[in-house]
mmCIF file of C-alpha atoms and ligand atoms in Angstrom:
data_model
loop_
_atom_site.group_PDB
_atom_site.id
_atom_site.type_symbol
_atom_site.label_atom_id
_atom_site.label_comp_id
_atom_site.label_asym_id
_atom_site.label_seq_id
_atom_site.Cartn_x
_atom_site.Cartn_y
_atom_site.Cartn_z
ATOM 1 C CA UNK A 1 -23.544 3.521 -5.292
ATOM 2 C CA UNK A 2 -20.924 6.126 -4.930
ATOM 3 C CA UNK A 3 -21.295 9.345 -6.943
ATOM 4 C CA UNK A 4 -19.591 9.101 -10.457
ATOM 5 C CA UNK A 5 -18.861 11.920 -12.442
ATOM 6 C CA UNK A 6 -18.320 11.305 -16.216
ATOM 7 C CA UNK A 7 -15.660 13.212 -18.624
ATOM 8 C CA UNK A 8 -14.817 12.090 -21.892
ATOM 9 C CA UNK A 9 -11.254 13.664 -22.352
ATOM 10 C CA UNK A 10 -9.476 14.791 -19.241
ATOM 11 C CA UNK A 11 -5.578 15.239 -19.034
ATOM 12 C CA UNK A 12 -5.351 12.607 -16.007
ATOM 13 C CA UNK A 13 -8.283 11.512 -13.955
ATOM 14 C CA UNK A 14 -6.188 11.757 -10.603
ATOM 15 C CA UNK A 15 -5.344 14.874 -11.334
ATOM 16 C CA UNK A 16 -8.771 16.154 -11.421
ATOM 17 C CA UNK A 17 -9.806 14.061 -8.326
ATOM 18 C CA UNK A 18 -7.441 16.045 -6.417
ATOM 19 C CA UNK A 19 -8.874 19.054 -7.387
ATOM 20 C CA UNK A 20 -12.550 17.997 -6.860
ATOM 21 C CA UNK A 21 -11.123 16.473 -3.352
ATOM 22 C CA UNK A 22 -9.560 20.130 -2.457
ATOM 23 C CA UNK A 23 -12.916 21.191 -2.480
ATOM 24 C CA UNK A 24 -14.467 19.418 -0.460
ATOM 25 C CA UNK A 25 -16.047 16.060 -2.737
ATOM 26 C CA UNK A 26 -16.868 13.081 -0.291
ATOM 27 C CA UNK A 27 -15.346 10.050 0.294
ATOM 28 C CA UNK A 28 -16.004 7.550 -2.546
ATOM 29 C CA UNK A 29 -16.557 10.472 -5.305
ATOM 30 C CA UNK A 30 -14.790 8.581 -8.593
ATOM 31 C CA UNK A 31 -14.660 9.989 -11.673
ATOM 32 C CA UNK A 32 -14.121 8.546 -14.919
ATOM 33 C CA UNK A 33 -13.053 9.772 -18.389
ATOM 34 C CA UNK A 34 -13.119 8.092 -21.608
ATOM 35 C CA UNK A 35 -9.797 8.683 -22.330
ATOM 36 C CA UNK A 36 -6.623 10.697 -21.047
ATOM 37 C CA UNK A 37 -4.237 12.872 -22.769
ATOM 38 C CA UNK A 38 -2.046 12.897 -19.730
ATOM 39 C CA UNK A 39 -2.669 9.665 -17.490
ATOM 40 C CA UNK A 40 0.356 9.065 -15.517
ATOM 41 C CA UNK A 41 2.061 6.060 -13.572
ATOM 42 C CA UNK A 42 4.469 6.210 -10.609
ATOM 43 C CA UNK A 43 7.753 8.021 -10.642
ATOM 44 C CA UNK A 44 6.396 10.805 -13.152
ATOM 45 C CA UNK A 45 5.918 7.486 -15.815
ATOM 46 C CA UNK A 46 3.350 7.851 -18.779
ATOM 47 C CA UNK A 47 0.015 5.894 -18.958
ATOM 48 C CA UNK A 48 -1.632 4.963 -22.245
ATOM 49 C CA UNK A 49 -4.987 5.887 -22.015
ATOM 50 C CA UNK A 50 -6.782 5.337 -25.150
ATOM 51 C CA UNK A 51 -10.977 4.921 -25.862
ATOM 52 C CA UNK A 52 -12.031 1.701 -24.560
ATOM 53 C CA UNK A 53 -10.405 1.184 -21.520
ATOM 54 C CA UNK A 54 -11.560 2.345 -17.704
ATOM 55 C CA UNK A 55 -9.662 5.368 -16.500
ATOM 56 C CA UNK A 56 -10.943 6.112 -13.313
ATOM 57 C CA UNK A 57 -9.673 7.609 -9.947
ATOM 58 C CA UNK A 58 -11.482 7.609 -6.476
ATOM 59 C CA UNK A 59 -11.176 10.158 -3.508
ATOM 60 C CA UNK A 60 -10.400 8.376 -0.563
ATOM 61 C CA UNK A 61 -10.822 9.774 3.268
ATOM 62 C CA UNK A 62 -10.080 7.798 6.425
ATOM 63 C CA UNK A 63 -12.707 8.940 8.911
ATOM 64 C CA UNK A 64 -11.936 8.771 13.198
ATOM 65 C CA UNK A 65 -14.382 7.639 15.375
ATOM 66 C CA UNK A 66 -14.934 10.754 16.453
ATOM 67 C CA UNK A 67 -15.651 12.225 12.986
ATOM 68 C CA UNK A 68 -12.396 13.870 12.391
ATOM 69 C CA UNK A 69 -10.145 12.701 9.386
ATOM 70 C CA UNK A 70 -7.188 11.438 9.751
ATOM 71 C CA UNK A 71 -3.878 12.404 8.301
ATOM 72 C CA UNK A 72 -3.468 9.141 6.576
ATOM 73 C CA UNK A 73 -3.625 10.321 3.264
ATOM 74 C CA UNK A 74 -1.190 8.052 2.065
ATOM 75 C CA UNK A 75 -1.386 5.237 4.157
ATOM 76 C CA UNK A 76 0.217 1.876 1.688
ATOM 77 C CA UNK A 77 -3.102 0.074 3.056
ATOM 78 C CA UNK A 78 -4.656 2.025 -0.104
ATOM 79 C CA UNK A 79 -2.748 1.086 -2.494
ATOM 80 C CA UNK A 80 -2.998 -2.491 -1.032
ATOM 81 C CA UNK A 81 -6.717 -2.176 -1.202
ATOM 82 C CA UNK A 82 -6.532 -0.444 -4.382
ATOM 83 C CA UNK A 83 -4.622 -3.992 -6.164
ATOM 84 C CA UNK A 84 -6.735 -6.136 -3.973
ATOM 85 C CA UNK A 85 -9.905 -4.423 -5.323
ATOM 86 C CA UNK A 86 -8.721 -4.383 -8.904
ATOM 87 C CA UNK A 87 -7.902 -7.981 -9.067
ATOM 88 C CA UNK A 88 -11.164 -9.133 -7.312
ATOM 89 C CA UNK A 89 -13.182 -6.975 -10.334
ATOM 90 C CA UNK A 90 -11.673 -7.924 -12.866
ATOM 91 C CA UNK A 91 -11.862 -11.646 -11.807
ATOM 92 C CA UNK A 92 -15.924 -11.241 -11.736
ATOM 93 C CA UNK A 93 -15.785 -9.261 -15.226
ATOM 94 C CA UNK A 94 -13.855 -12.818 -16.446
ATOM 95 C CA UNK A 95 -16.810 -14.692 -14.629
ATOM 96 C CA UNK A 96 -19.300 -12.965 -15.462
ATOM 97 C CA UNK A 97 -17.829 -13.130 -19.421
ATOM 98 C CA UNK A 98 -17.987 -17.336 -18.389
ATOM 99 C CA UNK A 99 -14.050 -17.144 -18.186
ATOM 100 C CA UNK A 100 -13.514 -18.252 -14.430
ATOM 101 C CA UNK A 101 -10.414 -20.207 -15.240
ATOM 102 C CA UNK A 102 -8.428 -16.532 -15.944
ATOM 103 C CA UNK A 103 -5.854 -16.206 -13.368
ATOM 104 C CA UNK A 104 -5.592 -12.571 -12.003
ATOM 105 C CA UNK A 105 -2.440 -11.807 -10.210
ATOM 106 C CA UNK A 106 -1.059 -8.812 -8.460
ATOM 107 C CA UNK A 107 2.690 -7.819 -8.989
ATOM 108 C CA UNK A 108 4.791 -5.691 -6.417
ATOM 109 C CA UNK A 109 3.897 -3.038 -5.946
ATOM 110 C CA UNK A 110 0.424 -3.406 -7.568
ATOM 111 C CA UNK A 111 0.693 -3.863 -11.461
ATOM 112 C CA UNK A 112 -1.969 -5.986 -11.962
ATOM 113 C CA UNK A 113 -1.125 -9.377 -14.222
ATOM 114 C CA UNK A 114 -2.377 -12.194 -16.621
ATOM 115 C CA UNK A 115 0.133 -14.735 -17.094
ATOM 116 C CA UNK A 116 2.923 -11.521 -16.882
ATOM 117 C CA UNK A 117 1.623 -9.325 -18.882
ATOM 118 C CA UNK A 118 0.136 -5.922 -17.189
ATOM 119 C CA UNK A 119 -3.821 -5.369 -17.638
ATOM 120 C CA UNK A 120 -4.239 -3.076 -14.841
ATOM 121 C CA UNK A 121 -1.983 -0.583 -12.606
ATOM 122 C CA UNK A 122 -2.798 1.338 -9.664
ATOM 123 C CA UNK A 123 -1.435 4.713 -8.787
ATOM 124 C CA UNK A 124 -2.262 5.810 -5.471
ATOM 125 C CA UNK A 125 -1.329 9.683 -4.547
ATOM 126 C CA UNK A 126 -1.960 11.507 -0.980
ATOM 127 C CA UNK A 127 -3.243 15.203 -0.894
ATOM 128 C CA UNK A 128 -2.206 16.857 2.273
ATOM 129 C CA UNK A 129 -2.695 20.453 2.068
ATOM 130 C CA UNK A 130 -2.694 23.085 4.777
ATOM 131 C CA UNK A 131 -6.071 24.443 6.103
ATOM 132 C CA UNK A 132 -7.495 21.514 4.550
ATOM 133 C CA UNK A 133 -8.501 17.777 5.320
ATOM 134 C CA UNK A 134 -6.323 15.385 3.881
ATOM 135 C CA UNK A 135 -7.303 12.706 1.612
ATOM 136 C CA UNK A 136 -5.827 10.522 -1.323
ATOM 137 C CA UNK A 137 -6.683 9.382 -4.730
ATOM 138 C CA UNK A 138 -6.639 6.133 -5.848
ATOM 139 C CA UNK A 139 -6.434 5.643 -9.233
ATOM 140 C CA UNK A 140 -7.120 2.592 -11.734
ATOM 141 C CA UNK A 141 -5.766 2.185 -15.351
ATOM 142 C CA UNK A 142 -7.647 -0.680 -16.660
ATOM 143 C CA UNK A 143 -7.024 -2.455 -20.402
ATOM 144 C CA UNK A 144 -10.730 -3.725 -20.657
ATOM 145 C CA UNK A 145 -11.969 -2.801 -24.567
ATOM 146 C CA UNK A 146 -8.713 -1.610 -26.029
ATOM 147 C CA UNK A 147 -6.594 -3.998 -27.476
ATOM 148 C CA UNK A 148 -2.766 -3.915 -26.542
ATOM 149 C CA UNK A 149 -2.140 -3.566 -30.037
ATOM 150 C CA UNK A 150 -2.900 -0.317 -30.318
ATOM 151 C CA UNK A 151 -0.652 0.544 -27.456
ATOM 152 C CA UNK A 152 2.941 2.307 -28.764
ATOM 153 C CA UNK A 153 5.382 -0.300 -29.746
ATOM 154 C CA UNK A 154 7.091 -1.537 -26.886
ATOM 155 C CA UNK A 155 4.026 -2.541 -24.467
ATOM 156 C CA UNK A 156 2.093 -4.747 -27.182
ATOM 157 C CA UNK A 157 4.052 -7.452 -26.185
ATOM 158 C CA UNK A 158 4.027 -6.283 -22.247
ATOM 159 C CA UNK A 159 0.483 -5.141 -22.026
ATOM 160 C CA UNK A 160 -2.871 -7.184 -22.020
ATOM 161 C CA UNK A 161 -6.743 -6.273 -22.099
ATOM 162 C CA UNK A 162 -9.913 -7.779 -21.647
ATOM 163 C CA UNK A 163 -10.788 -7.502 -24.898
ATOM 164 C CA UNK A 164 -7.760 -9.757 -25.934
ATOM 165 C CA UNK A 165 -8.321 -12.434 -23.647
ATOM 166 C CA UNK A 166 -12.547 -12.979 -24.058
ATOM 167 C CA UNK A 167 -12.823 -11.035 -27.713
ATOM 168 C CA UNK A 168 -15.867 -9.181 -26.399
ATOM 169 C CA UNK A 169 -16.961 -5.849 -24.833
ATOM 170 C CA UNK A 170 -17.340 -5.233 -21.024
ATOM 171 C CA UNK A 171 -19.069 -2.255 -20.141
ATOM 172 C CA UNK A 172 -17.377 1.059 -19.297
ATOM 173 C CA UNK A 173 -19.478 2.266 -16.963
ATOM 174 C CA UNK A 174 -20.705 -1.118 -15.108
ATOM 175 C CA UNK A 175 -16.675 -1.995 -14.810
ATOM 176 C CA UNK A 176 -16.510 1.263 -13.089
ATOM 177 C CA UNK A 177 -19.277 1.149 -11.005
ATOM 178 C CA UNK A 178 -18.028 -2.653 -9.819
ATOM 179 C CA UNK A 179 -14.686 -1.506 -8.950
ATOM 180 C CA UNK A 180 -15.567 1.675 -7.221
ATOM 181 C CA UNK A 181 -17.865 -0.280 -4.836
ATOM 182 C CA UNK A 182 -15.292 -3.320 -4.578
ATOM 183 C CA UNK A 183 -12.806 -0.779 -3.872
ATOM 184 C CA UNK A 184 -14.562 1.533 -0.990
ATOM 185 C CA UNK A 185 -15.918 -1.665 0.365
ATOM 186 C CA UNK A 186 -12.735 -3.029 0.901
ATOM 187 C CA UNK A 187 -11.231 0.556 2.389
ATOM 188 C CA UNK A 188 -14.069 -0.002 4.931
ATOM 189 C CA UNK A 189 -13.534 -2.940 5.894
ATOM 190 C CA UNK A 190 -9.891 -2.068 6.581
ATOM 191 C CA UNK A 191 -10.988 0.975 8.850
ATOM 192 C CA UNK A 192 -13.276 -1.473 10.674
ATOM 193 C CA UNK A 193 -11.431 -4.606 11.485
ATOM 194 C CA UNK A 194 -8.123 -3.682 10.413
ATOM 195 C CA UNK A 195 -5.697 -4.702 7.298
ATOM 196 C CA UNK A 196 -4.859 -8.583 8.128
ATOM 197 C CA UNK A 197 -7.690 -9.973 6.062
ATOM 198 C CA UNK A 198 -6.915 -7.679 2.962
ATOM 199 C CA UNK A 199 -3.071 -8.488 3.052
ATOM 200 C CA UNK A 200 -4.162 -12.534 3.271
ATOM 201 C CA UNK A 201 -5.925 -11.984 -0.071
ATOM 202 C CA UNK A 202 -3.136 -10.098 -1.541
ATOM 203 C CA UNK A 203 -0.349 -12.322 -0.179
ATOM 204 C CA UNK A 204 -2.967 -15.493 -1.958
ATOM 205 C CA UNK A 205 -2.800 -13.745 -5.258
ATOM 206 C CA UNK A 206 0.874 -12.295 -5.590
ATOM 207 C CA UNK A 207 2.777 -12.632 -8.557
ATOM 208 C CA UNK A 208 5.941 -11.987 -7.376
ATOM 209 C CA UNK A 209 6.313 -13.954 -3.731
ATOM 210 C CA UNK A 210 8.660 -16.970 -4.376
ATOM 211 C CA UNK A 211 10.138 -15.993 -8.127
ATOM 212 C CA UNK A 212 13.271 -14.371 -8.147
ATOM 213 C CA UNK A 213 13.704 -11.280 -9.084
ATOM 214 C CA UNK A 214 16.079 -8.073 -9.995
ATOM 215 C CA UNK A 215 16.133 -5.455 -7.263
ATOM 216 C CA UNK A 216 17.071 -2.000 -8.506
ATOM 217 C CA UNK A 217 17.596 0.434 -5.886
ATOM 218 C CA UNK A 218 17.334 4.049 -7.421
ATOM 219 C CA UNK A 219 21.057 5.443 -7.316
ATOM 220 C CA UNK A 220 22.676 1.652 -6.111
ATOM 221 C CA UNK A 221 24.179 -1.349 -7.536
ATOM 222 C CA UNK A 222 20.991 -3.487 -8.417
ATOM 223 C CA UNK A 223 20.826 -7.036 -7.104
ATOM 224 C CA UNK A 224 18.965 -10.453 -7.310
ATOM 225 C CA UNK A 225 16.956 -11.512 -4.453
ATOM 226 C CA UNK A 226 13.358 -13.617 -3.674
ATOM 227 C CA UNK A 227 10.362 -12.137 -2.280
ATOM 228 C CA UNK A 228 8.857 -13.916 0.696
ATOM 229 C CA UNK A 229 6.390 -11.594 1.847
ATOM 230 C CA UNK A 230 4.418 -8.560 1.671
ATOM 231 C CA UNK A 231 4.238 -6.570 4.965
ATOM 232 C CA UNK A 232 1.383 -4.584 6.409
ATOM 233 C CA UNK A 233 2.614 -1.603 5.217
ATOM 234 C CA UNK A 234 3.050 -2.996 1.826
ATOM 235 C CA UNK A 235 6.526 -3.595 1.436
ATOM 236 C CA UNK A 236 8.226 -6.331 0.148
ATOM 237 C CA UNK A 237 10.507 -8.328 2.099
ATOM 238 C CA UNK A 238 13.037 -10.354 0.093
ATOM 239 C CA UNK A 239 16.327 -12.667 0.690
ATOM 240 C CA UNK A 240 19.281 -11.880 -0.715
ATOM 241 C CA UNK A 241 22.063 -14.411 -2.091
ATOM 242 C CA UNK A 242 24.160 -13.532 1.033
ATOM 243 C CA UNK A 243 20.976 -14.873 3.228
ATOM 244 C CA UNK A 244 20.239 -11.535 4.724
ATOM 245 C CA UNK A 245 16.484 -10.182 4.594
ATOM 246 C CA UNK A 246 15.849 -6.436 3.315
ATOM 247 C CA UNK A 247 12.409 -4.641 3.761
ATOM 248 C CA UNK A 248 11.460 -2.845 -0.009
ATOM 249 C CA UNK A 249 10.006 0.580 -0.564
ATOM 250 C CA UNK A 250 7.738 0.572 -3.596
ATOM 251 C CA UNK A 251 9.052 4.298 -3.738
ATOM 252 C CA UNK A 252 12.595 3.327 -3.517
ATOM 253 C CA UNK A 253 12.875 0.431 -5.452
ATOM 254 C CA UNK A 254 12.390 -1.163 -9.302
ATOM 255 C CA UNK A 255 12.451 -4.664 -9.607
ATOM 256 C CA UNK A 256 12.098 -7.166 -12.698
ATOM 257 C CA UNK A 257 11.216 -10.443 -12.820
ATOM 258 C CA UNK A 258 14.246 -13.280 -13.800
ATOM 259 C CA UNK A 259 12.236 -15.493 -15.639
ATOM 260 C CA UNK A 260 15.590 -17.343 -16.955
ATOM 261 C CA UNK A 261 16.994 -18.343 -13.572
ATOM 262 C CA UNK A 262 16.235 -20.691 -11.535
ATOM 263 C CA UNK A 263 16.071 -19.067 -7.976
ATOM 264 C CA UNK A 264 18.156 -19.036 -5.272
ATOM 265 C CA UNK A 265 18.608 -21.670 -3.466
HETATM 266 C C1 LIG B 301 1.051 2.373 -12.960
HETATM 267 O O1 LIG B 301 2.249 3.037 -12.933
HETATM 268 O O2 LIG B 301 0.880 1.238 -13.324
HETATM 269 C C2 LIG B 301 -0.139 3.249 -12.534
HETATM 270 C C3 LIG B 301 -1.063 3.563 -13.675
HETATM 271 C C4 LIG B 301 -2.273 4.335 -13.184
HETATM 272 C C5 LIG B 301 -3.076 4.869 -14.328
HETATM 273 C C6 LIG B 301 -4.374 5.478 -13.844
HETATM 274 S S1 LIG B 301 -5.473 5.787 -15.143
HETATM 275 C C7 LIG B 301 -6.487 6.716 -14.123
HETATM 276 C C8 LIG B 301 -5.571 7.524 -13.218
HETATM 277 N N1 LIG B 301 -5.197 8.792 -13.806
HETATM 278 C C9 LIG B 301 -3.879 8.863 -14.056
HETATM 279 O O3 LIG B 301 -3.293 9.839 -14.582
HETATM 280 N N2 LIG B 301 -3.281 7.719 -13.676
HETATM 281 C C10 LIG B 301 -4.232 6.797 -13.085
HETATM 282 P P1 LIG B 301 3.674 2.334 -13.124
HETATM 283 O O4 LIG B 301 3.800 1.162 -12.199
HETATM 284 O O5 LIG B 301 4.634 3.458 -12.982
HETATM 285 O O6 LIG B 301 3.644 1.794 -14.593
HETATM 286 C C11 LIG B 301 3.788 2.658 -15.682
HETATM 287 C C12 LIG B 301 4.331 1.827 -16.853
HETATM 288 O O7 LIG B 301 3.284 0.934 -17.328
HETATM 289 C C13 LIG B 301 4.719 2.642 -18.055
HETATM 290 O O8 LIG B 301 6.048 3.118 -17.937
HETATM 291 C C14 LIG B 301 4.569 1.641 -19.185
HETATM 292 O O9 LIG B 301 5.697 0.791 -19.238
HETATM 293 C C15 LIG B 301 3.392 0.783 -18.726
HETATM 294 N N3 LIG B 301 2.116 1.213 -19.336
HETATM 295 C C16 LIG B 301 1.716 2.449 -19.727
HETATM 296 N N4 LIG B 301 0.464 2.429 -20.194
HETATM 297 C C17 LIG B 301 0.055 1.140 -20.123
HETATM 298 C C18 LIG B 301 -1.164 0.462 -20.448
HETATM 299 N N5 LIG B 301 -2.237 1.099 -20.927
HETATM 300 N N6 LIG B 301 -1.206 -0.874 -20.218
HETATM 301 C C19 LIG B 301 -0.157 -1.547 -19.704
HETATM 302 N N7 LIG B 301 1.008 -0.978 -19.389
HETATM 303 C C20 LIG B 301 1.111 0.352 -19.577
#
């Protein structure tokens, strides 16, 4: 069991991984707070962070055979474990709460969805630092006993929990512990045998691959395309209306879902 340390406020859970990670906490150190005042998203967004849900962020070093650490801090195969992980925990919580029929799917990058609405997102951030080994965070914003309800106005309708889907409690700290090990488990296994098997299982459970979709390049005209494919270094490759495939940066790219259109053909 990885080493869990426990806060009940914190400003943002990452950021306090990357200070316990700048000196010196292992590989698999997670901590968890009961809520945030500060929990953030990508691209300097806000996260909601209220009691009830699972606010956690893990430290994250890539080890060399030879016992060095690599400067792979922010490797996408992370954040690609990080949704794979998330997805395959919550989808025993929903067993384990005898609801195996609940569909967990992973969005591009990695918001994590049920039936389109976000229960889970994933914000992975590298730490390289001079004189000192580099490592990322990974870190999880689960809805598991807060309702969306409570959320601020516009992401009742956008947001979903646990809670709202099985009207029960899940607990905190077993959620964490399950996704912590899911999740270092899985960064193993990448290390060991590589990323193919990881990227099958996120490929399997991708909400976006086939659907079109909005692309919004930050400063450009935005366009429609379809997703056909995640790559191995976790970006999406989509066709446009004019037939010709582009390769998407999660960092330099928005997209949206067109649910009213029927594709391209
Ligand atoms: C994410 O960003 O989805 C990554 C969220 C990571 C949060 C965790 S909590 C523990 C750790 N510590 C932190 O400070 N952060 C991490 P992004 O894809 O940028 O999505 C952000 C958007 O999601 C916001 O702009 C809102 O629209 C929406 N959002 C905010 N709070 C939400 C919530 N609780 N549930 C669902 N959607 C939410």
């Amino acid at each position: 069991m990885p080493n869990i340390i426990e806060y009940d406020t914190i400003g943002s859970t990452n950021r306090e991984a990357k200070r316990l990670g700048l000196n010196g906490a292992d590989h698999g150190t997670t901590i968890i707070a009961s809520e945030q005042t500060e929990g953030r998203g990508r691209l300097g967004r806000s996260w909601f962070s209220p009691r009830g849900g699972l606010w956690m962020s893990v430290i994250v070093r890539f080890q060399l055979e030879q016992g060095d650490y690599v400067p792979r801090a922010i490797d996408p195969s992370i954040s690609i474990a990080a949704g794979v992980a998330v997805a395959e925990a919550l989808t025993d919580i929903f067993v384990e709460l005898g609801r195996p029929d609940v569909n967990v799917r992973i969005g591009w990058p990695n918001d994590i969805l049920i039936e389109g609405r976000k229960i889970a997102g994933v914000l992975v951030e590298g730490c390289v630092i001079e004189n000192n080994s580099p490592f990322a965070v990974a870190g999880f914003g689960i809805n598991l006993n807060n309702k969306a309800c409570s959320l601020p106005g516009e992401l009742r309708n956008a947001a979903i929990s646990v809670k709202d889907i099985v009207n029960t409690e899940y607990p905190v700290r077993k959620a964490c512990e399950k996704l912590a090990v899911f999740f270092i488990k899985t960064i193993d296994h990448i290390q060991q045998n590589g990323i193919d098997d990881v990227l099958d299982k996120c490929q399997a459970r991708s909400a976006a691959i086939g659907q079109e979709v909005t692309v919004v390049p930050h400063g450009e005209p935005s366009y429609a395309a379809i997703p056909l494919d995640i790559d191995s270094k976790g970006r999406l490759i989509v066709r446009m209306i004019s037939g010709e495939t582009r390769l998407l940066d999660a960092e330099e790219v928005t997209i949206s879902r067109n649910s009213n259109r029927e594709g391209i053909k």
